[in-house]
């Protein structure tokens, strides 16, 4: 079964940095990782950032200027560099991808905890 696998979460102090990575578990898959979402405790899942195959990137206002998304089309991975982390960034972060028919796939999530 093809999966999106996230890594890089953990515990960090306010102002610190983390780098999340997402890759497809099966190299022959047509799934393309393209975006990050997050779900904070007691809240709905929200979009964080997206990266199109052509290079365009978009960010939620809450992370703009602090987070950077990278998409490596050759390696079929997407990475989220998170700097100047705040306690309100604490959440489970999910990678989202899709295939050529626009079917969406989600990873299991990776926990990010920012201590004050």
XYZ file of N, CA and C in Angstrom:
348
model
N 0.847 -1.189 0.000
C 0.000 0.000 0.000
C 0.885 1.243 0.000
N 0.577 2.132 -0.896
C 1.353 3.354 -0.993
C 0.973 4.290 0.141
N 1.971 4.884 0.745
C 1.716 5.831 1.831
C 2.608 7.054 1.694
N 2.140 8.133 2.300
C 2.968 9.311 2.480
C 3.538 9.219 3.883
N 4.842 9.364 4.009
C 5.510 9.190 5.288
C 6.163 10.499 5.695
N 5.712 11.017 6.834
C 6.289 12.256 7.363
C 7.361 11.930 8.406
N 8.316 12.836 8.523
C 9.349 12.702 9.549
C 9.827 14.095 9.936
N 10.503 14.183 11.074
C 11.122 15.435 11.483
C 10.436 16.180 12.603
N 9.313 15.695 13.076
C 8.643 16.369 14.181
C 9.407 16.198 15.482
N 8.947 16.911 16.506
C 9.601 16.796 17.795
C 9.236 17.937 18.712
N 10.018 18.073 19.777
C 9.813 19.116 20.780
C 10.894 20.175 20.627
N 10.469 21.434 20.591
C 11.414 22.529 20.427
C 10.939 23.710 21.261
N 11.864 24.560 21.660
C 11.508 25.749 22.420
C 11.041 26.868 21.495
N 10.309 27.804 22.058
C 9.879 28.973 21.290
C 11.080 29.644 20.632
N 10.912 29.953 19.357
C 11.994 30.554 18.593
C 12.883 29.562 17.881
N 12.681 28.298 18.144
C 13.507 27.273 17.530
C 13.035 26.894 16.138
N 13.693 25.893 15.567
C 13.408 25.461 14.203
C 13.247 23.950 14.132
N 12.448 23.532 13.177
C 12.303 22.121 12.844
C 12.145 22.012 11.331
N 12.510 20.861 10.821
C 12.368 20.603 9.393
C 11.590 19.311 9.219
N 10.446 19.410 8.580
C 9.607 18.243 8.319
C 9.818 17.775 6.889
N 9.821 16.468 6.728
C 9.970 15.892 5.399
C 8.831 14.922 5.118
N 8.495 14.806 3.853
C 7.431 13.892 3.428
C 7.892 13.183 2.164
N 7.787 11.876 2.170
C 8.158 11.111 0.981
C 7.117 10.033 0.741
N 7.091 9.551 -0.469
C 6.172 8.484 -0.850
C 6.860 7.156 -0.568
N 6.134 6.255 0.072
C 6.761 5.013 0.535
C 7.114 4.065 -0.600
N 6.480 4.225 -1.735
C 6.783 3.345 -2.865
C 7.264 4.195 -4.032
N 8.473 3.959 -4.476
C 9.108 4.851 -5.443
C 8.407 4.881 -6.789
N 7.661 3.832 -7.127
C 6.989 3.795 -8.427
C 5.616 4.447 -8.390
N 5.228 4.965 -7.246
C 3.909 5.565 -7.125
C 3.786 6.840 -7.941
N 2.574 7.110 -8.411
C 2.312 8.348 -9.146
C 1.868 9.470 -8.218
N 1.862 9.216 -6.930
C 1.436 10.244 -5.974
C 2.511 11.315 -5.858
N 2.081 12.560 -5.857
C 2.981 13.699 -5.715
C 2.665 14.430 -4.418
N 3.607 14.423 -3.467
C 3.400 15.217 -2.256
C 3.422 16.689 -2.617
N 2.518 17.489 -2.035
C 2.452 18.864 -2.466
C 2.103 19.878 -1.397
N 1.646 19.433 -0.233
C 1.187 20.420 0.741
C 1.324 19.900 2.159
N 1.293 20.844 3.087
C 1.285 20.537 4.518
C 0.051 21.142 5.160
N -0.527 20.368 6.055
C -1.638 20.816 6.880
C -1.276 20.532 8.339
N -2.066 21.071 9.243
C -1.835 20.779 10.657
C -3.151 20.790 11.421
N -3.153 20.055 12.520
C -4.312 20.046 13.408
C -3.831 20.264 14.822
N -4.211 21.411 15.368
C -3.875 21.716 16.754
C -4.892 21.069 17.685
N -4.544 20.854 18.933
C -5.483 20.240 19.884
C -6.790 21.010 19.956
N -7.901 20.301 19.757
C -9.215 20.912 19.859
C -9.633 21.751 18.674
N -8.853 21.705 17.599
C -9.169 22.525 16.427
C -9.294 21.668 15.179
N -9.853 22.272 14.134
C -9.955 21.592 12.855
C -8.599 21.593 12.150
N -8.435 20.641 11.239
C -7.217 20.635 10.447
C -7.202 21.861 9.546
N -6.045 22.512 9.444
C -5.931 23.713 8.634
C -4.748 23.595 7.676
N -4.892 24.256 6.553
C -3.841 24.296 5.559
C -2.694 25.173 6.053
N -1.447 24.747 5.752
C -0.268 25.495 6.167
C 0.477 26.057 4.960
N 0.777 25.181 4.003
C 1.560 25.626 2.849
C 1.409 24.639 1.706
N 1.588 25.150 0.475
C 1.513 24.320 -0.719
C 2.642 24.674 -1.668
N 3.053 23.695 -2.462
C 4.077 23.925 -3.475
C 3.648 23.247 -4.759
N 3.479 24.019 -5.817
C 3.089 23.454 -7.111
C 4.318 22.892 -7.819
N 4.071 21.995 -8.758
C 5.165 21.367 -9.486
C 5.998 22.401 -10.248
N 5.361 23.465 -10.675
C 6.054 24.500 -11.435
C 6.854 25.456 -10.585
N 6.748 25.337 -9.238
C 7.550 26.170 -8.354
C 6.775 27.174 -7.528
N 5.521 27.424 -7.852
C 4.745 28.402 -7.077
C 4.502 27.870 -5.663
N 4.575 28.749 -4.688
C 4.375 28.385 -3.296
C 3.335 29.305 -2.676
N 2.636 28.784 -1.703
C 1.636 29.589 -1.004
C 1.653 29.210 0.470
N 1.347 30.194 1.321
C 1.420 29.994 2.758
C 0.209 30.584 3.451
N -0.183 29.959 4.546
C -1.185 30.559 5.409
C -0.581 31.813 6.047
N -1.418 32.787 6.310
C -0.930 34.039 6.896
C -0.205 33.804 8.214
N -0.644 32.818 8.967
C -0.087 32.575 10.299
C 1.365 32.082 10.262
N 1.813 31.578 9.118
C 3.182 31.044 9.028
C 4.039 31.795 8.021
N 3.442 32.721 7.293
C 4.171 33.447 6.249
C 5.364 34.184 6.848
N 6.522 34.017 6.215
C 7.744 34.648 6.704
C 8.521 33.801 7.685
N 7.903 32.733 8.186
C 8.587 31.854 9.146
C 8.802 30.456 8.592
N 7.865 29.984 7.784
C 7.935 28.639 7.207
C 8.266 28.728 5.724
N 8.991 27.728 5.238
C 9.292 27.628 3.811
C 9.052 26.201 3.354
N 8.301 26.061 2.278
C 8.039 24.739 1.714
C 8.919 24.526 0.493
N 9.474 23.331 0.409
C 10.320 22.955 -0.732
C 9.740 21.696 -1.348
N 9.694 21.684 -2.642
C 9.220 20.489 -3.343
C 10.318 20.040 -4.295
N 10.723 18.790 -4.141
C 11.744 18.207 -5.006
C 11.057 17.232 -5.934
N 10.834 17.651 -7.164
C 10.101 16.799 -8.119
C 10.896 15.555 -8.494
N 12.212 15.659 -8.530
C 13.038 14.512 -8.897
C 12.994 13.432 -7.813
N 13.032 13.853 -6.561
C 13.007 12.899 -5.453
C 11.585 12.596 -4.973
N 10.618 13.361 -5.492
C 9.221 13.186 -5.099
C 9.033 13.372 -3.597
N 9.578 14.456 -3.093
C 9.457 14.767 -1.679
C 9.005 16.218 -1.504
N 8.475 16.499 -0.350
C 8.149 17.876 0.001
C 8.614 18.097 1.440
N 9.223 19.243 1.674
C 9.826 19.549 2.959
C 9.269 20.866 3.485
N 9.128 20.940 4.785
C 8.662 22.187 5.408
C 9.699 22.630 6.428
N 10.376 23.719 6.132
C 11.334 24.301 7.066
C 10.584 25.296 7.938
N 10.603 25.070 9.240
C 9.850 25.903 10.177
C 10.825 26.627 11.093
N 10.831 27.935 11.008
C 11.705 28.763 11.835
C 10.870 29.649 12.746
N 11.501 30.180 13.787
C 10.832 31.095 14.724
C 9.513 30.495 15.214
N 9.584 29.252 15.633
C 8.380 28.545 16.052
C 7.772 29.165 17.299
N 6.443 29.101 17.354
C 5.674 29.650 18.459
C 4.848 28.544 19.105
N 4.451 28.718 20.351
C 3.601 27.695 20.978
C 2.340 27.406 20.173
N 1.800 28.394 19.495
C 0.579 28.174 18.705
C 0.830 27.356 17.441
N 2.089 27.060 17.153
C 2.400 26.157 16.045
C 2.316 24.695 16.473
N 2.118 24.451 17.754
C 1.992 23.083 18.237
C 0.804 22.398 17.585
N 1.058 21.263 16.960
C 0.015 20.556 16.218
C 0.595 19.258 15.667
N -0.285 18.443 15.150
C 0.139 17.316 14.324
C 0.158 17.817 12.883
N 1.268 17.634 12.231
C 1.448 18.120 10.859
C 1.288 16.951 9.888
N 0.499 17.201 8.844
C 0.183 16.180 7.859
C 0.651 16.604 6.471
N 1.163 15.648 5.757
C 1.537 15.855 4.356
C 0.370 15.394 3.482
N 0.088 16.150 2.459
C -0.957 15.773 1.506
C -0.376 15.665 0.112
N -0.812 14.657 -0.602
C -0.399 14.511 -1.987
C -1.582 14.098 -2.843
N -1.366 14.042 -4.134
C -2.432 13.581 -5.023
C -1.815 12.888 -6.225
N -2.639 12.105 -6.915
C -2.155 11.433 -8.129
C -2.683 12.171 -9.359
N -2.452 11.584 -10.514
C -2.827 12.246 -11.767
C -4.338 12.430 -11.906
N -5.113 11.651 -11.176
C -6.575 11.782 -11.230
C -7.108 12.664 -10.100
N -6.192 13.345 -9.432
C -6.535 14.271 -8.343
C -7.109 13.568 -7.123
N -6.820 12.287 -6.985
C -7.208 11.582 -5.759
C -6.224 11.999 -4.668
N -6.738 12.379 -3.509
C -5.868 12.868 -2.441
C -5.399 11.742 -1.525
N -4.183 11.910 -1.031
C -3.596 10.977 -0.092
C -3.017 11.779 1.081
N -3.084 11.162 2.254
C -2.589 11.825 3.463
C -1.614 10.925 4.209
N -0.629 11.561 4.845
C 0.245 10.822 5.724
C -0.394 10.630 7.085
N 0.307 9.926 7.955
C -0.209 9.641 9.299
C -0.010 10.820 10.249
N 0.861 11.728 9.896
C 1.088 12.906 10.722
C 2.329 12.775 11.590
N 2.906 13.929 11.913
C 4.053 13.983 12.809
C 3.819 15.111 13.817
N 4.088 14.823 15.075
C 3.786 15.778 16.147
C 4.879 16.837 16.253
N 4.450 18.078 16.308
C 5.342 19.211 16.569
C 4.847 19.886 17.844
N 5.731 19.993 18.822
C 5.383 20.637 20.080
C 6.369 21.763 20.355
N 5.837 22.963 20.565
C 6.673 24.132 20.836
C 6.407 24.569 22.265
N 7.433 24.514 23.088
C 7.288 24.891 24.493
C 7.567 26.375 24.680
N 6.859 26.966 25.629
C 7.030 28.405 25.883
C 8.111 28.656 26.927
